[in-house]
Every structure is written in C-alpha cells, then in structure tokens.
Amino acid sequence: MPAQPYIVTLKPKRLLLNPKFEGYKLKLFDDRNRLQHFPLPPPGITISRFSSSKLSYKEIRNRIHYNHLFLGYEIIDRKKIFFYFDKELYISMVEYDQTSNFIITYRLINIPQFLGDQMHTEARDASPSNLEYPSLKALSSTLLLITNGSGTIFIVKILSDESNGYYGEIIHQTDINVCSEGESEDNDRFNRVPFVILDGKIVGEGDNAHILFSIYYTVPKQENSNIDNLPKNDSRKTLFDISLLKMSLDHPYNIQILHTLRGNEIPLYYNIDIHGDGYVIGSNEEYDIIKRSSAQEFEVDELDEQDNVAESTQDVGVKEAKSNNDDKMAPYIWTQTSTDLTICFQLPPGTPKTAVHCNFTKTHLSLTINIDSSTSNTNLLPQSPIPCYAFTPLFDLIDPSSSLWTIEPKIGLLTLHLEKHHHKTRWSHVFQQDDGVFETIDPNEFAEFRERLEKYTAELNDSTGNTVGHQGILDALRHPIGHEMEESVDFEEHAATIMWIDLNGKIGAKTSAGGHEFISRQFESFDEQKLTDDVSPMPSICLKLDVDGLVYTISHPSKPLESNASPLIMDHTATFNAFAFVQASKREKNFVFHDPNNRFVMILEGKHHAYVYWHSEDRVKHNEQFVVDFSEKIGKDTNIIGVQMISSKEAMIMVLASDSVIIIKLM
C-alpha cells in the first residue's frame, strides 16, 4: 500500500441526471390500509433530559437525531426483530410477524446503569448530561453487543423457553479503558467515559472468529484542556474520539483497542468491512490518528497540531461585558473557540420561540425579536436591550448550515452557536463594526450569567401556566439557522470526506477535496447482500450535487486484481431529483434515510410527519411524493424517536414513538 492514501474522485454519471425534472406531485397516502399502530407495553420509553448549557451544540444535535430503534437479525423466517431500551433500561425485543401483521414484545433483561465499583467513580456522580444514550448492535440472531451509556459494554445472549418466550442473559460485561496517548493503562482517571457503539460485527471463521466493533465518545474536558497546542481558555472546544476494538468470542473475552481517531465531528457514516479488513468512515471533518495498539510494531503518529490560535491580550474575567456607554448593559455576552462562536442574549422571561426571527448568510446576521412590551415580564431583573440586527455584517465568514440557535423561554436566554468558516481565525469582535462588547474568555462567566437569570426567574411560568421544560428546549434546538435563509441567498457547507481505514489506523483511501455534502445513508438491512470473496458491499450514501441527491454505492475489494488498487470504491448508481433542495426546506428533520434499492427516500420531520419522495429510472418531469401523518395514531404530544426498515423487498418501515410503534407500508 502506498505511503499516501488513494484519492477517490466522485464522478457523477450524466445518464443518471435529469435536467428536465420539474418537481414532485403529492399523492394521497392511504393511511387506513397502509398504516398500523401498536401500543407498547408498560413502562414505555422515557428519553433522559439533558441541559443545553452543559453540552456543545454538536453533542445536542447528535442527541436530537439519535435513533433509539435498533435492528436485529431474524430468528424465525418472516418474523423481523427490533430492539429498544424502555424506561427502566430493560432491553425490549419487538417481533413483527409479516404474515399475520402482528407484534409481540419481550422484555429480555435489565441493563444496569452503573456497576459495583463504579459507585465511587466519576461516572456514578455524573449528571444525565454527561451520560450517553444506551446503544445496541446485533451481532447475530442470538448475540447482542450493548452499552449502558455510562462506560460499560455487555454481551447479551438471547434465549427462549416455552413458558416465557424470549429472554436475555448477560454472558459478559466489562468497562472499557479509553485512556489516551501518553497515559498509563493503569490510570483509572478516564476509564469509564460514556460511549456509543458505531458498528460491530463478528468477523473471521472458526478459531479466528472475533468481534470487531467501534465506539465514539466525547473527549473529557480535563484531557481536552491539557492538549499542548490548545490554549487554556479554549477548554470548551469539543473533540470526539473514535476507537476500533477487538474482542474474543470466548471467555475471558479479551479486549484490545486497535487504534483511536480524534476529530471535531461525530461520524455521519461508519461501517466495518464484513471480512474485518478495516472500515469506511464519513464525516464533515477528517480525523487524526492519536493512538495505536502497543502490540503493533510501528511508531504512534504524533498528534497533529490542534489549533493555531493567537494569544488573547484581554484580561481574563470581564465580570460584566459593557458597551462604550458604562450606564447601559451590554446587548450580549460572547466567547469563541478556534472553530465556533457562542453569543448569549438576555430576553424578557417568557419570550416564546415564535418571537425569535433569526437568519444567517455567510457574511451577515439578521435577528429580530417580536414581543409585546406591555405583556412581557421585565420587572424581575435588569433588562438588556432587545436585540435588533437588520442584515448586519459579521466580523468574518460563517457556515450557516452548521450554525443554530436555542432559546430557553423560562429564563429568557437566547443563544446563537455559529460555526466559523475559517477555523483558527480569532475574532476580535462579533460584528464588522466594533460595538465595544469584549469577549468573555472565562467559561465561568457564562455559568454566572445563566445563574443570574435563573435566580430572578425561578418562579416564572410560561403563558399557559406550565413551566417550560425539556421539550421546549428540544423544539428550539431543531431550528438551524441555515434553513431559515431566503432561497435567493446561497451559502457554503462542508463537503463530506469518506475514508477507508485499515485495522492499523492507516488511511488507505479518501475522497478528493471539494466533494459533495452529506444528505443521508441507506436504511440498515440484514437482508442477503451480493457478497463475493472479492468485493465487500457496504450501505450506500446520498450526497448533494447542486439541487439533486446522488446515491453512491460503497465497496471494498478484499481481493483486488491489482496490488496497487484503491481499497475504497464509490460508484454513482441513482439520483433523487431535486432532493437536496427539498430536504433543505425541512426545518425539523429528525431522520433521513433512503431505500437500499433506491426506490424512495424518507424524511421524518418533527413529531408527526414522514415525507416520502419516489425515484424513477426514467427521465420524467415529475415524481410522486407521499406525506404520512402520525398525529391521529400517536397523539400530538408524542415524539418520534426511532426508525428502521422492516423489509426492503416490500418497502415496509417501523417508526418508534415513546409509547408505540407504527408500521408504514409504502407499497
């Protein structure tokens, strides 16, 4: 393999593009005959609350889009298997019989959140914000790989008997040591960092069979702030580690970390090669190798320079950011890392999210707050000026698609999270014209700002008399700024980078710079693939090209015909006409997946709707669109929290709500 990775060029095929396409025509969906609703048995599902003040917006975004429904292997023919974690952290198995159209749910086993010696560790004292959602990967029809969200991994075996049906047995559990480069593996400081499973497979045959799996986790703040090239005042920067691990299938279930990557993003795509040669990872950012197994006979790469940020000459800790007029409160407080800005505005307590109108281009901010001054509650605390920025130039370029705003109505806290277009460029002020608002460098200043608001608004309820809670925050988080732009305003987004990485952490191939933006990946499927000894197929992805969504198959030649062949093959096989344009208009996208056979692509938006866009091989002017409304089935206050494909052949989808599952028959 050459020293430098192969550069894979994404080549759209002209024959698969349709310049004559005009749009989608709405076709009524027969929900009476093609939509089934099945209530879940008690205790149902409760998604843990988290505080937006303790997580980066990348972590928040990932939790909002977390898929809580997991696919399993068939145990009996035509009985499809799925899993979810219920309110009491039991693994529940859903068996859907395609012949009878009936569902049976089994509670397999309880997965403990914390284990014995974890009672005195950081993990036991962690708040829900520091934990991850539990995750699951089916390794076979009877074997599951599971995490509890607090740093422990389990192997669960599915058993059955005539009286109880299916049940589960934990055959192994262990904490995973994720200590970083330069740390002793005996050091317990970072041992139980919460992590999530990205993928897992049983690879090899006979005595050589083993589990190959990958996890990601947020780099602990202590470690993050100790990176040599990272300034002390930049400890808020959020980094993610992705580790590839190998586990034996028999007692004592030895685990070895093969290598660890580090980057600024959680992967958008991750799939381990079925032969166990390596994996394909896709993200908006490239990753650096920071750790390799000590058993490997080569030097560990040095960690690339993380940041090149000029030292600030401002004094740390401006207690009250003030404008040039000392008699007035500053209109906002702000801080920055090498990649993003955070700006906080104080609004009147009780300001609803509908009052906020925020729009971004690459170069300008437009922000107005429409509130009735006669009814807003402003007597509880000194009020900052109501923000009003009409197409105001910013100090430097931003990436609108990666930026978002949040509002917490109860305390009147509006926060903008802006992604810098030029990373490592330090802003001296927020706007092109200096307004005299100094940067708040000390992170404790933001905590004090929040505490001050909470102190004066502790008794404040919203206009309905109910305290604004977690769901209100979630709804606000689902309003990315980039989607609120005028259609005439263009902007630049990150191009996705797809890479092949072998077991040693060597990047064998990656897509060329200036590629396409990521839109979706195909529904996960355990249906029989066209697997050969020479080529390993992987789930396809949909990437943006102009207004279209282009589907690329991904494969790895396990036995290449030429010794210098690329280990990553990507081929344009289908086009969802105008889908890049259509999906950009959906403001509250929860999940976006496309059919493995490229017949349709689905968007689950908000709480109640699924949008289905059909694909035709012919160059037609119009394709069909379905809109599936769940509100009558699940109620208006129930959230959609997961989705999986039941059958690729029959185009059947299972949607998970907090108290039920819905079966959609698209054909």
XYZ file of C-alpha atoms in Angstrom:
667
model
C 0.000 0.000 0.000
C 1.429 3.422 -0.899
C 2.523 5.877 1.774
C -0.120 8.391 0.729
C -3.810 7.433 0.603
C -5.530 6.920 -2.716
C -7.659 9.864 -3.770
C -11.132 8.681 -4.782
C -12.848 11.073 -7.173
C -16.640 11.139 -7.035
C -17.817 11.009 -10.637
C -21.495 11.765 -11.296
C -22.873 9.898 -14.309
C -24.626 12.106 -16.832
C -27.060 9.353 -17.772
C -28.357 9.325 -14.168
C -29.020 13.081 -14.045
C -32.335 14.539 -15.162
C -32.105 18.257 -16.069
C -35.741 18.217 -17.217
C -37.102 17.349 -13.768
C -39.636 19.936 -12.535
C -40.795 18.687 -9.158
C -42.784 16.250 -7.035
C -46.546 15.775 -7.209
C -48.395 14.987 -3.997
C -50.228 11.675 -3.931
C -52.661 10.883 -1.140
C -51.453 8.209 1.259
C -53.993 5.577 2.258
C -53.289 5.634 5.996
C -56.329 3.496 6.772
C -54.924 0.431 4.989
C -51.200 1.164 4.954
C -50.603 2.471 8.468
C -50.754 0.283 11.572
C -50.402 1.387 15.174
C -49.303 -0.868 18.050
C -49.114 0.483 21.646
C -46.009 -0.519 23.583
C -46.433 -2.377 26.868
C -45.634 -0.527 30.118
C -43.449 1.156 31.176
C -42.880 2.656 27.722
C -39.871 4.796 26.830
C -38.591 7.913 28.536
C -35.741 9.831 26.935
C -33.397 11.279 29.562
C -33.375 15.035 29.777
C -30.215 16.987 29.225
C -29.148 20.560 29.825
C -28.157 22.537 26.736
C -25.771 24.572 28.899
C -23.575 21.542 29.639
C -23.252 20.195 26.094
C -21.765 21.599 22.923
C -24.242 22.191 20.124
C -22.686 19.298 18.170
C -23.492 16.980 21.071
C -27.005 18.412 21.317
C -27.566 17.981 17.592
C -26.430 14.370 17.760
C -28.743 13.572 20.689
C -31.722 15.105 18.934
C -31.113 12.859 15.920
C -30.229 9.741 17.932
C -32.027 6.648 16.657
C -33.493 4.720 19.624
C -34.734 1.797 17.497
C -32.170 -0.923 16.739
C -32.306 -3.587 14.045
C -31.951 -7.297 14.839
C -31.468 -10.495 12.870
C -34.394 -12.768 12.050
C -34.764 -15.686 14.453
C -37.672 -17.237 12.560
C -38.362 -16.644 8.865
C -40.560 -13.584 8.147
C -40.501 -12.515 11.777
C -38.492 -9.305 11.887
C -36.674 -8.337 15.072
C -36.063 -4.890 16.576
C -34.877 -3.638 19.952
C -35.318 -0.585 22.167
C -34.483 0.351 25.768
C -37.531 1.031 27.913
C -37.911 3.470 30.785
C -36.341 1.047 33.287
C -33.392 0.270 30.976
C -34.682 -3.150 30.025
C -33.842 -4.379 26.533
C -37.182 -4.901 24.851
C -37.377 -7.053 21.727
C -40.115 -6.345 19.176
C -41.046 -9.277 16.944
C -43.097 -8.316 13.894
C -44.746 -11.171 12.018
C -45.057 -10.161 8.368
C -47.539 -12.948 7.689
C -50.047 -12.082 10.422
C -49.157 -8.354 10.668
C -48.926 -8.747 14.429
C -46.377 -7.566 17.013
C -45.160 -9.294 20.184
C -42.849 -7.521 22.644
C -40.481 -9.333 25.041
C -38.565 -7.731 27.915
C -35.244 -9.550 27.679
C -33.128 -8.304 30.582
C -32.299 -5.231 32.630
C -29.026 -3.472 31.808
C -27.619 -1.783 34.954
C -26.725 1.874 34.517
C -23.835 1.629 36.981
C -21.874 -1.365 38.235
C -20.345 -2.153 41.658
C -17.006 -0.342 41.663
C -18.444 2.465 39.584
C -20.258 3.717 42.665
C -17.233 5.738 43.702
C -16.121 6.885 40.266
C -16.791 9.973 38.227
C -19.324 8.024 36.163
C -21.559 7.338 39.176
C -21.659 11.024 40.060
C -22.198 12.182 36.506
C -25.322 14.106 35.650
C -27.558 12.838 32.826
C -25.940 15.435 30.582
C -22.605 13.624 30.888
C -24.067 10.211 30.079
C -24.794 8.870 26.618
C -27.926 7.134 25.455
C -27.617 3.318 25.670
C -26.759 1.692 22.352
C -27.062 -1.775 20.834
C -25.674 -3.697 17.879
C -26.958 -7.130 16.899
C -24.038 -9.448 16.140
C -26.197 -12.442 15.216
C -29.730 -13.735 15.781
C -28.798 -14.667 19.372
C -25.954 -12.319 20.343
C -26.141 -8.587 21.168
C -23.405 -6.040 21.880
C -24.735 -3.375 24.268
C -23.600 -0.263 26.134
C -25.390 1.244 29.128
C -24.422 4.842 28.356
C -22.061 5.178 31.328
C -18.956 3.324 30.176
C -19.748 -0.404 30.345
C -20.134 -2.873 27.499
C -22.212 -6.072 27.681
C -22.598 -9.207 25.621
C -26.169 -10.487 25.894
C -27.351 -13.854 24.649
C -30.973 -14.294 23.553
C -32.555 -17.474 24.885
C -36.071 -18.900 24.807
C -38.345 -21.398 26.523
C -41.923 -22.497 26.019
C -43.325 -20.716 29.068
C -41.604 -17.326 28.908
C -40.803 -16.937 25.241
C -37.621 -14.966 24.684
C -35.390 -13.670 27.458
C -31.810 -12.430 27.755
C -28.712 -13.440 29.685
C -25.641 -11.273 30.242
C -22.689 -13.547 29.462
C -20.011 -10.852 29.809
C -19.690 -7.266 30.977
C -16.688 -5.009 31.328
C -15.632 -1.380 31.472
C -13.580 -0.188 28.526
C -10.354 1.680 29.190
C -10.252 4.675 26.874
C -7.165 6.295 28.352
C -5.370 8.379 25.747
C -1.903 8.540 24.314
C 0.749 9.095 26.939
C -1.389 7.774 29.808
C -0.783 4.550 31.656
C -3.471 1.942 31.145
C -3.452 1.531 34.925
C -4.650 5.098 35.265
C -8.344 4.949 36.166
C -8.982 8.618 35.546
C -10.735 8.247 32.200
C -11.658 4.571 32.325
C -15.429 4.863 32.335
C -16.085 7.592 29.835
C -19.615 7.138 28.431
C -19.541 5.962 24.819
C -21.826 4.893 21.962
C -21.449 1.929 19.608
C -20.969 2.945 15.977
C -20.834 -0.526 14.443
C -19.966 -4.096 15.342
C -19.569 -7.414 13.511
C -18.367 -10.946 14.071
C -15.510 -11.435 11.598
C -13.219 -14.343 10.827
C -14.013 -18.038 10.861
C -13.544 -20.944 13.239
C -10.954 -20.346 15.917
C -10.118 -16.979 14.351
C -13.641 -15.610 14.767
C -13.858 -12.486 16.946
C -15.902 -9.324 17.458
C -14.717 -6.163 15.738
C -16.534 -3.049 16.925
C -16.158 0.697 17.140
C -17.252 3.293 19.692
C -17.205 7.074 19.908
C -17.098 9.304 22.963
C -16.581 12.931 23.855
C -13.023 13.702 24.936
C -13.141 14.546 28.669
C -12.796 18.259 29.361
C -9.763 17.726 31.611
C -7.896 15.960 28.841
C -9.104 18.425 26.228
C -7.744 21.391 28.167
C -4.385 19.662 28.636
C -3.634 19.379 24.914
C -0.348 21.215 24.432
C -1.438 23.228 21.436
C -4.796 24.192 22.903
C -4.917 27.430 24.921
C -6.214 27.156 28.481
C -9.091 29.478 27.673
C -10.177 27.184 24.823
C -11.115 24.231 27.002
C -14.708 24.496 25.783
C -13.682 23.056 22.433
C -15.426 19.714 21.958
C -13.478 16.825 20.458
C -14.578 13.270 19.740
C -12.546 10.059 19.814
C -13.434 7.043 17.671
C -11.847 3.768 18.792
C -11.724 0.455 16.941
C -11.686 -2.547 19.283
C -11.262 -6.298 19.007
C -12.929 -8.725 21.435
C -12.610 -12.504 21.639
C -15.794 -14.574 21.429
C -14.911 -16.854 24.339
C -14.018 -16.433 27.983
C -12.174 -14.320 29.183
C -13.420 -12.063 26.316
C -10.155 -10.166 25.982
C -10.472 -6.656 24.538
C -7.796 -4.820 22.589
C -8.018 -1.224 21.355
C -6.537 -1.373 17.853
C -6.405 2.381 17.293
C -8.133 5.649 18.123
C -9.011 8.594 15.886
C -9.751 12.132 17.049
C -11.715 14.885 15.345
C -14.232 17.702 15.684
C -17.277 15.738 14.496
C -19.226 12.596 15.290
C -19.141 10.414 12.142
C -22.084 10.697 9.780
C -21.291 7.275 8.338
C -19.440 4.275 9.752
C -19.358 0.696 8.506
C -16.962 -2.143 9.315
C -15.941 -4.382 6.418
C -17.608 -7.777 6.718
C -14.260 -9.510 6.197
C -12.679 -7.470 9.005
C -10.054 -5.727 6.850
C -10.963 -2.233 8.103
C -13.839 0.211 7.852
C -15.265 3.200 5.996
C -15.898 6.414 7.915
C -17.584 9.561 6.633
C -17.725 12.991 8.235
C -17.605 16.709 7.567
C -14.093 16.695 9.036
C -11.067 14.449 8.670
C -9.667 12.607 11.692
C -6.165 12.254 13.114
C -4.765 9.019 14.491
C -3.765 9.572 18.143
C -3.286 6.042 19.479
C -2.392 2.627 18.142
C -2.213 -0.710 19.900
C 1.057 -1.292 21.757
C 1.201 -4.716 20.094
C 1.717 -3.108 16.685
C 5.316 -2.681 15.627
C 5.404 0.875 14.440
C 5.579 4.289 15.985
C 2.452 6.135 17.002
C 1.835 9.177 14.854
C 2.257 12.469 16.591
C -0.977 14.274 17.263
C -1.357 16.944 14.622
C -1.481 20.497 15.740
C -4.949 21.103 17.138
C -5.129 24.869 16.950
C -3.030 27.820 15.958
C -4.846 30.470 17.898
C -3.220 33.773 18.686
C -2.987 34.556 22.383
C -5.541 36.990 23.613
C -4.267 40.161 25.224
C -7.520 40.770 27.056
C -7.702 40.219 30.818
C -9.482 37.015 31.839
C -12.798 37.533 33.514
C -14.729 40.590 32.457
C -17.451 40.372 35.106
C -19.995 42.416 33.181
C -19.417 42.905 29.438
C -20.256 46.545 28.809
C -20.650 48.719 25.771
C -18.902 52.057 25.444
C -21.648 53.619 27.494
C -20.995 52.306 31.030
C -24.502 53.224 32.135
C -26.046 50.630 29.818
C -25.873 46.861 29.955
C -24.130 45.242 27.014
C -26.580 43.774 24.470
C -24.986 40.314 24.726
C -22.046 38.292 26.006
C -19.903 36.119 23.742
C -16.962 33.756 23.608
C -15.175 31.697 20.963
C -13.033 28.658 20.238
C -10.913 28.082 17.174
C -13.966 26.692 15.323
C -17.075 28.441 16.642
C -18.683 31.364 18.487
C -21.288 31.362 21.239
C -23.398 34.502 21.726
C -25.957 34.883 24.532
C -28.774 37.442 24.621
C -30.991 38.212 27.597
C -34.659 38.426 26.575
C -37.696 39.113 28.745
C -38.585 35.935 30.680
C -41.376 34.070 28.972
C -40.392 35.094 25.443
C -41.632 32.242 23.185
C -39.534 30.736 20.420
C -42.076 32.008 17.873
C -40.984 35.553 18.710
C -37.443 34.917 17.518
C -36.658 35.585 13.862
C -33.067 34.676 13.104
C -31.485 34.469 9.678
C -27.871 33.974 8.630
C -25.872 34.241 5.471
C -22.166 33.640 5.159
C -21.480 37.265 5.961
C -24.495 38.788 7.749
C -26.784 38.384 10.756
C -30.465 39.278 10.781
C -32.076 38.969 14.225
C -35.324 40.491 15.472
C -37.498 39.698 18.489
C -41.225 40.295 18.112
C -42.688 40.683 21.598
C -45.417 42.742 23.173
C -43.665 45.063 25.612
C -46.881 45.582 27.506
C -47.199 41.915 28.404
C -43.598 40.763 28.697
C -42.351 40.261 32.231
C -39.424 42.663 32.634
C -39.660 43.642 36.282
C -37.714 40.687 37.638
C -34.213 41.709 36.590
C -32.325 44.494 34.843
C -33.188 44.096 31.168
C -30.630 44.172 28.361
C -31.634 45.931 25.148
C -33.885 43.828 22.935
C -31.603 42.656 20.101
C -32.344 44.035 16.654
C -29.889 43.408 13.827
C -31.053 44.058 10.284
C -28.653 42.326 7.884
C -25.649 43.331 9.985
C -22.179 42.384 8.625
C -20.209 39.933 10.768
C -16.500 40.127 11.581
C -15.713 37.120 9.343
C -17.417 34.359 7.349
C -19.508 31.625 8.990
C -21.060 28.345 7.812
C -24.840 28.811 8.161
C -25.698 25.127 7.774
C -23.594 24.227 10.824
C -24.983 27.029 12.978
C -28.094 27.040 15.132
C -29.935 28.966 17.814
C -31.603 27.894 21.033
C -33.971 29.639 23.408
C -34.981 28.781 26.951
C -38.224 30.730 27.363
C -38.487 30.350 31.122
C -35.347 32.378 31.811
C -35.297 34.334 28.554
C -31.927 33.013 27.361
C -31.304 33.156 23.609
C -28.059 31.529 22.450
C -26.506 31.592 18.975
C -23.949 28.926 18.069
C -22.003 29.997 14.977
C -19.564 27.794 13.083
C -16.567 29.728 11.747
C -15.864 29.262 8.055
C -12.180 29.957 8.635
C -11.174 27.771 11.543
C -8.282 29.006 13.696
C -9.127 32.648 12.890
C -9.681 34.622 16.074
C -12.424 37.233 16.018
C -11.648 40.458 17.837
C -15.359 41.346 17.934
C -18.608 39.834 16.658
C -19.602 42.377 14.042
C -17.679 44.064 11.285
C -18.124 47.383 13.054
C -16.823 47.108 16.620
C -19.646 47.725 19.100
C -17.356 47.677 22.131
C -18.558 44.338 23.565
C -15.479 42.485 24.791
C -15.161 38.721 24.586
C -15.954 36.812 27.770
C -12.957 34.498 27.975
C -13.597 32.749 31.281
C -16.217 29.959 30.816
C -17.373 30.584 34.395
C -18.754 33.930 33.242
C -21.380 32.128 31.176
C -22.390 29.969 34.114
C -22.765 33.083 36.276
C -24.839 34.753 33.559
C -27.208 31.765 33.479
C -27.411 31.543 37.268
C -28.314 35.212 37.475
C -31.176 34.715 35.036
C -32.413 31.604 36.838
C -32.271 33.364 40.200
C -34.658 36.088 39.089
C -36.961 33.852 37.094
C -37.246 30.835 39.374
C -40.980 31.305 39.850
C -41.800 32.324 36.302
C -44.091 30.063 34.251
C -44.947 30.277 30.590
C -48.166 31.805 29.294
C -50.082 28.553 29.822
C -49.108 28.364 33.467
C -46.738 25.449 32.947
C -43.038 25.633 33.470
C -41.174 25.448 30.184
C -39.325 22.154 30.193
C -37.054 19.909 28.264
C -39.248 19.547 25.207
C -39.410 23.301 24.713
C -35.649 23.389 24.578
C -35.598 20.475 22.135
C -38.072 22.193 19.825
C -35.937 25.323 19.771
C -32.821 23.318 19.049
C -34.437 21.960 15.928
C -34.327 25.366 14.229
C -30.974 25.525 12.413
C -30.258 28.995 11.154
C -29.251 27.860 7.704
C -32.744 26.539 6.955
C -34.338 29.905 7.660
C -32.406 31.702 4.943
C -34.099 33.249 1.969
C -33.947 30.985 -1.067
C -32.050 33.605 -3.041
C -29.172 33.533 -0.572
C -26.544 30.906 -1.309
C -24.078 29.600 1.234
C -21.203 27.169 1.519
C -21.438 23.946 3.510
C -18.832 21.375 4.480
C -18.088 18.715 1.895
C -18.229 15.208 3.317
C -14.969 13.249 3.402
C -15.250 9.460 3.033
C -12.202 7.441 4.122
C -11.080 3.810 4.171
C -9.007 2.990 7.277
C -7.396 -0.379 7.930
C -7.004 -2.164 11.269
C -3.671 -0.431 11.915
C -5.241 3.012 11.602
C -3.718 3.625 8.181
C -5.824 5.780 5.840
C -5.806 3.777 2.613
C -8.118 5.993 0.563
C -10.265 9.085 0.854
C -12.494 11.181 -1.354
C -10.968 14.194 -3.056
C -11.305 17.703 -1.689
C -14.241 19.713 -2.940
C -16.616 16.774 -2.786
C -20.329 16.723 -2.046
C -22.272 17.414 1.133
C -23.758 14.529 3.097
C -27.568 14.130 2.975
C -28.421 10.593 4.100
C -27.393 6.955 4.319
C -29.468 3.956 3.365
C -31.682 2.128 5.816
C -29.772 -0.545 7.693
C -30.571 -4.008 6.390
C -29.547 -7.557 7.233
C -31.085 -8.904 4.034
C -28.765 -11.032 1.953
C -26.232 -8.874 0.132
C -24.462 -9.657 -3.102
C -21.342 -10.690 -1.222
C -18.414 -12.215 -3.017
C -14.946 -13.230 -1.972
C -13.568 -10.320 -3.989
C -15.786 -7.359 -3.031
C -17.496 -6.377 0.231
C -20.546 -4.120 -0.320
C -21.484 -1.538 2.301
C -24.525 0.709 2.864
C -24.808 3.454 0.257
C -24.897 7.191 0.945
C -26.694 10.117 -0.641
C -24.627 13.233 -1.326
C -25.619 16.670 -2.535
C -24.811 17.871 -6.043
C -26.433 21.183 -6.847
C -30.152 20.552 -6.126
C -30.011 16.770 -6.527
C -29.224 13.922 -4.157
C -26.768 11.457 -5.700
C -26.617 7.903 -4.348
C -23.151 6.332 -4.235
C -22.580 2.668 -3.511
C -19.556 1.925 -1.323
C -17.492 -1.240 -1.504
C -14.111 -2.621 -0.537
C -12.169 -5.017 -2.799
C -10.968 -7.649 -0.344
C -9.011 -9.407 -3.110
C -8.039 -6.665 -5.567
C -6.945 -7.740 -9.040
C -4.057 -5.283 -8.877
C -1.722 -4.798 -5.930
C -1.985 -1.016 -6.158
C -5.795 -0.884 -6.411
C -7.775 1.508 -4.221
C -9.295 -0.103 -1.085
C -12.349 2.168 -1.460
C -14.716 2.095 -4.448
C -17.591 4.570 -4.787
C -19.982 4.447 -7.720
C -22.865 6.766 -8.625
C -25.865 4.456 -9.077
C -29.016 6.595 -8.693
C -30.245 10.177 -8.376
C -33.059 11.549 -6.225
C -34.039 14.503 -8.358
C -34.111 17.880 -6.565
C -33.898 16.139 -3.188
C -31.037 18.316 -1.911
C -33.271 21.330 -2.493
C -36.349 19.672 -0.975
C -34.673 18.429 2.212
C -33.112 21.841 2.874
C -36.631 23.240 3.313
C -37.437 20.850 6.163
C -36.659 22.736 9.348
C -37.132 19.940 11.855
C -35.542 16.899 10.220
C -35.192 14.096 12.762
C -34.135 11.262 10.449
C -33.299 10.977 6.746
C -32.815 7.545 5.143
C -33.078 6.146 1.628
C -34.166 2.758 0.357
C -31.388 0.173 -0.247
C -32.936 -0.371 -3.706
C -33.038 3.395 -4.386
C -36.810 3.499 -4.889
C -37.509 6.227 -2.335
C -36.012 8.498 0.289
C -37.760 9.352 3.574
C -37.620 12.353 5.900
C -39.152 12.131 9.369
C -39.817 15.694 10.424
C -40.921 16.991 13.795
C -43.314 14.848 15.791
C -45.933 13.729 13.318
C -44.879 13.585 9.680
C -42.927 11.439 7.267
C -42.211 12.738 3.772
C -41.536 10.094 1.122
C -40.060 11.026 -2.269
C -40.071 8.406 -5.004
C -37.415 7.794 -7.614
C -37.910 6.789 -11.228
C -35.315 5.355 -13.575
C -36.894 7.246 -16.462
C -36.233 10.919 -17.134
C -39.693 12.094 -16.161
C -40.665 15.667 -15.332
C -42.427 14.723 -12.106
C -42.144 12.068 -9.412
C -44.575 11.173 -6.652
C -44.486 12.340 -3.042
C -46.319 10.915 -0.005
C -46.973 12.729 3.259
C -47.677 10.351 6.154
C -49.376 11.937 9.179
C -48.981 10.101 12.509
C -50.814 12.602 14.716
C -54.110 10.678 14.825
C -52.282 7.475 15.726
C -49.871 8.647 18.421
C -51.250 11.978 19.632
C -49.855 15.446 19.168
C -47.575 15.408 22.222
C -45.740 12.167 21.430
C -42.273 12.258 19.896
C -40.854 10.160 17.075
C -37.585 8.744 18.443
C -36.516 5.994 16.040
C -36.957 4.363 12.651
C -35.815 1.188 10.870
C -36.712 -0.712 7.699
C -38.708 -3.919 8.171
C -38.452 -5.234 4.639
C -36.538 -3.819 1.691
C -38.437 -6.004 -0.767
C -41.866 -4.882 0.457
C -40.849 -1.310 1.400
C -42.096 -1.543 4.982
C -40.895 0.842 7.695
C -41.166 0.703 11.500
C -41.330 4.024 13.366
C -40.775 4.163 17.127
C -42.642 6.643 19.333
C -42.301 6.978 23.091
C -45.400 4.837 23.699
C -46.000 2.880 20.478
C -44.685 1.634 17.155
C -46.113 2.428 13.728
C -45.831 0.207 10.656
C -45.792 2.012 7.299
C -46.458 0.007 4.145
C -45.247 2.098 1.236
C -46.061 -0.435 -1.490
